[in-house]
Amino acid sequence: MTPPASAPRVHFDPAEMEVRAFYRILNSVVVPRPIAWVCSRSADGVVNLAPHSFYTVACVDPPVVQFTSVGRKDSLRNVEATGEFTISLTPENLFEQVNATGTDFPPGLSEAEHAGVRLEPSERVSVPRVAESPVALECVLHSTLRLGDSTVVLGRVLHAAVWETAVRDGRPRIEHLKPLARLGGNEWSTIGEVKEIARIPYRTWTDDPSIGERVRGD
């Protein structure tokens, strides 16, 4: 069988492009990105709430999550100052509020207040969490890592607070969380179709040749 010809490609070289131009390329291809709705408090007591879409799990034991501050934003300064923060899941029904908290308000103003986002006390940290989010992770600062113009913030998770109605069989369920995700430009996404498939143990793969044949399309 003759393999199909490779599709033509457009090539982007970061060494030959302006930083923001290549940043738009990365944002468009590293998708979808989960959003950390980071709540923090300044040393003066001002609460900040901001979405960060460079966000993932960093470690299982101990449980550590990470988000990246592109530039020195209020979230980073506050976490460095107090050592605490919460990350709330960004649910679909708060789409406009999540976007609004990304507005470049001056440091002395509360994004949550201006966007109409209700906060509630956390269990283990002094920083509040988003009351209308089905999941909140309460974190203390583990460490930071400076990379060029950005800083990776790693937080140890002390507590996860999940709506009782969103938990089934011992874990939060995606159909109840309905998270938003970031795409390229001003594009966002919802979860859309959810597909489920089990991992294939190697022994099963070797015992049943039809599995490989089906996957390869032989």
Short mmCIF file of C-alpha atoms in Angstrom, two decimals, residues 40-197:
data_model
loop_
_atom_site.label_atom_id
_atom_site.label_comp_id
_atom_site.label_asym_id
_atom_site.label_seq_id
_atom_site.Cartn_x
_atom_site.Cartn_y
_atom_site.Cartn_z
CA SER A 40 -5.11 35.37 46.02
CA ARG A 41 -4.77 38.13 48.58
CA SER A 42 -2.21 40.93 48.62
CA ALA A 43 -0.14 41.80 51.66
CA ASP A 44 -2.55 44.74 52.14
CA GLY A 45 -5.56 42.42 52.17
CA VAL A 46 -6.94 43.09 48.66
CA VAL A 47 -8.43 39.96 47.07
CA ASN A 48 -7.48 39.24 43.46
CA LEU A 49 -9.24 36.80 41.13
CA ALA A 50 -7.75 36.03 37.72
CA PRO A 51 -7.91 33.26 35.08
CA HIS A 52 -4.66 31.59 34.03
CA SER A 53 -4.81 29.14 31.12
CA PHE A 54 -1.28 27.73 31.47
CA TYR A 55 -2.38 25.27 34.15
CA THR A 56 -1.94 21.58 34.95
CA VAL A 57 -1.12 18.94 37.57
CA ALA A 58 2.59 18.95 38.43
CA CYS A 59 2.90 16.10 40.95
CA VAL A 60 0.78 13.33 42.46
CA ASP A 61 2.60 12.66 45.76
CA PRO A 62 2.56 15.23 47.22
CA PRO A 63 -0.37 16.69 45.27
CA VAL A 64 0.94 19.76 43.46
CA VAL A 65 -0.66 21.87 40.73
CA GLN A 66 0.97 24.60 38.68
CA PHE A 67 -0.01 27.70 36.79
CA THR A 68 2.14 30.13 34.85
CA SER A 69 2.13 33.89 35.25
CA VAL A 70 3.17 35.47 31.95
CA GLY A 71 4.89 38.56 33.31
CA ARG A 72 4.63 39.63 36.95
CA LYS A 73 0.89 39.73 37.47
CA ASP A 74 -1.03 40.35 40.68
CA SER A 75 -1.60 36.62 41.25
CA LEU A 76 2.13 35.98 41.31
CA ARG A 77 2.95 38.95 43.54
CA ASN A 78 0.21 38.03 46.00
CA VAL A 79 1.17 34.36 46.21
CA GLU A 80 4.80 35.31 46.79
CA ALA A 81 3.73 37.72 49.53
CA THR A 82 1.28 35.49 51.44
CA GLY A 83 2.11 31.92 50.37
CA GLU A 84 -1.54 30.97 49.83
CA PHE A 85 -4.04 30.77 46.98
CA THR A 86 -7.07 28.88 45.74
CA ILE A 87 -7.84 27.56 42.28
CA SER A 88 -11.50 27.29 41.33
CA LEU A 89 -12.75 25.44 38.28
CA THR A 90 -14.25 27.75 35.65
CA PRO A 91 -17.78 26.49 34.93
CA GLU A 92 -19.59 27.14 31.68
CA ASN A 93 -22.39 29.13 33.34
CA LEU A 94 -19.87 31.75 34.56
CA PHE A 95 -18.34 32.32 31.12
CA GLU A 96 -18.71 36.11 31.08
CA GLN A 97 -17.57 36.47 34.69
CA VAL A 98 -14.44 34.38 34.07
CA ASN A 99 -13.57 36.52 31.06
CA ALA A 100 -14.27 39.74 32.99
CA THR A 101 -11.85 38.79 35.77
CA GLY A 102 -9.12 38.79 33.12
CA THR A 103 -9.56 42.56 32.75
CA ASP A 104 -6.45 44.55 33.69
CA PHE A 105 -7.96 46.22 36.75
CA PRO A 106 -5.52 48.26 38.88
CA PRO A 107 -3.95 46.26 41.76
CA GLY A 108 -6.11 47.95 44.42
CA LEU A 109 -9.42 46.79 42.90
CA SER A 110 -11.16 43.45 43.40
CA GLU A 111 -11.98 41.66 40.14
CA ALA A 112 -14.51 39.45 41.91
CA GLU A 113 -16.45 42.46 43.16
CA HIS A 114 -16.47 44.23 39.80
CA ALA A 115 -17.45 41.07 37.90
CA GLY A 116 -20.13 40.03 40.41
CA VAL A 117 -18.40 36.80 41.45
CA ARG A 118 -19.41 35.62 44.90
CA LEU A 119 -16.61 34.31 47.09
CA GLU A 120 -16.81 32.12 50.18
CA PRO A 121 -14.34 31.18 52.95
CA SER A 122 -11.98 28.27 52.36
CA GLU A 123 -11.39 25.38 54.76
CA ARG A 124 -7.60 25.35 55.07
CA VAL A 125 -6.29 28.67 53.78
CA SER A 126 -7.20 32.28 54.48
CA VAL A 127 -7.82 33.07 50.81
CA PRO A 128 -11.46 32.63 49.67
CA ARG A 129 -12.69 30.43 46.84
CA VAL A 130 -15.40 30.98 44.21
CA ALA A 131 -18.74 30.02 45.76
CA GLU A 132 -20.44 29.21 42.45
CA SER A 133 -17.66 26.96 41.19
CA PRO A 134 -18.23 23.23 41.72
CA VAL A 135 -14.56 22.57 42.57
CA ALA A 136 -11.94 24.53 44.48
CA LEU A 137 -8.38 23.53 45.34
CA GLU A 138 -6.87 25.18 48.42
CA CYS A 139 -3.12 25.56 48.06
CA VAL A 140 0.03 26.79 49.76
CA LEU A 141 3.03 27.90 47.76
CA HIS A 142 5.47 25.08 47.12
CA SER A 143 7.95 26.93 44.91
CA THR A 144 8.31 29.11 41.83
CA LEU A 145 10.40 28.71 38.72
CA ARG A 146 11.41 31.67 36.59
CA LEU A 147 11.55 30.97 32.84
CA GLY A 148 12.34 34.01 30.72
CA ASP A 149 9.44 36.45 30.99
CA SER A 150 7.23 33.96 32.86
CA THR A 151 7.06 32.35 36.29
CA VAL A 152 5.72 28.89 37.01
CA VAL A 153 3.91 28.81 40.36
CA LEU A 154 3.70 25.42 42.05
CA GLY A 155 1.15 25.00 44.81
CA ARG A 156 0.73 22.11 47.20
CA VAL A 157 -2.92 21.16 47.44
CA LEU A 158 -4.08 20.99 51.05
CA HIS A 159 -7.77 20.48 50.37
CA ALA A 160 -10.22 19.93 47.51
CA ALA A 161 -13.77 21.19 48.05
CA VAL A 162 -16.27 19.69 45.59
CA TRP A 163 -20.03 20.11 45.41
CA GLU A 164 -21.72 16.98 46.71
CA THR A 165 -23.98 16.93 43.65
CA ALA A 166 -20.92 16.75 41.35
CA VAL A 167 -19.44 13.61 42.96
CA ARG A 168 -20.33 10.09 41.83
CA ASP A 169 -18.54 6.84 42.68
CA GLY A 170 -15.95 8.70 44.71
CA ARG A 171 -14.82 11.29 42.18
CA PRO A 172 -16.05 14.49 40.53
CA ARG A 173 -17.84 13.83 37.25
CA ILE A 174 -17.30 15.88 34.13
CA GLU A 175 -20.99 16.12 33.25
CA HIS A 176 -21.57 18.04 36.49
CA LEU A 177 -18.44 20.20 36.29
CA LYS A 178 -18.95 21.52 32.74
CA PRO A 179 -15.59 23.33 32.62
CA LEU A 180 -14.56 26.02 30.18
CA ALA A 181 -11.26 25.76 28.33
CA ARG A 182 -9.15 28.25 26.39
CA LEU A 183 -8.27 27.96 22.73
CA GLY A 184 -6.43 30.40 20.45
CA GLY A 185 -7.11 34.11 20.20
CA ASN A 186 -10.41 35.01 21.86
CA GLU A 187 -11.75 31.49 21.42
CA TRP A 188 -13.01 29.34 24.27
CA SER A 189 -14.56 25.88 24.35
CA THR A 190 -16.83 23.69 26.41
CA ILE A 191 -16.34 19.96 26.88
CA GLY A 192 -18.49 18.93 23.90
CA GLU A 193 -18.62 15.18 23.28
CA VAL A 194 -17.07 13.04 26.02
CA LYS A 195 -15.41 9.82 24.82
CA GLU A 196 -14.40 6.98 27.11
CA ILE A 197 -11.87 4.23 26.34
#
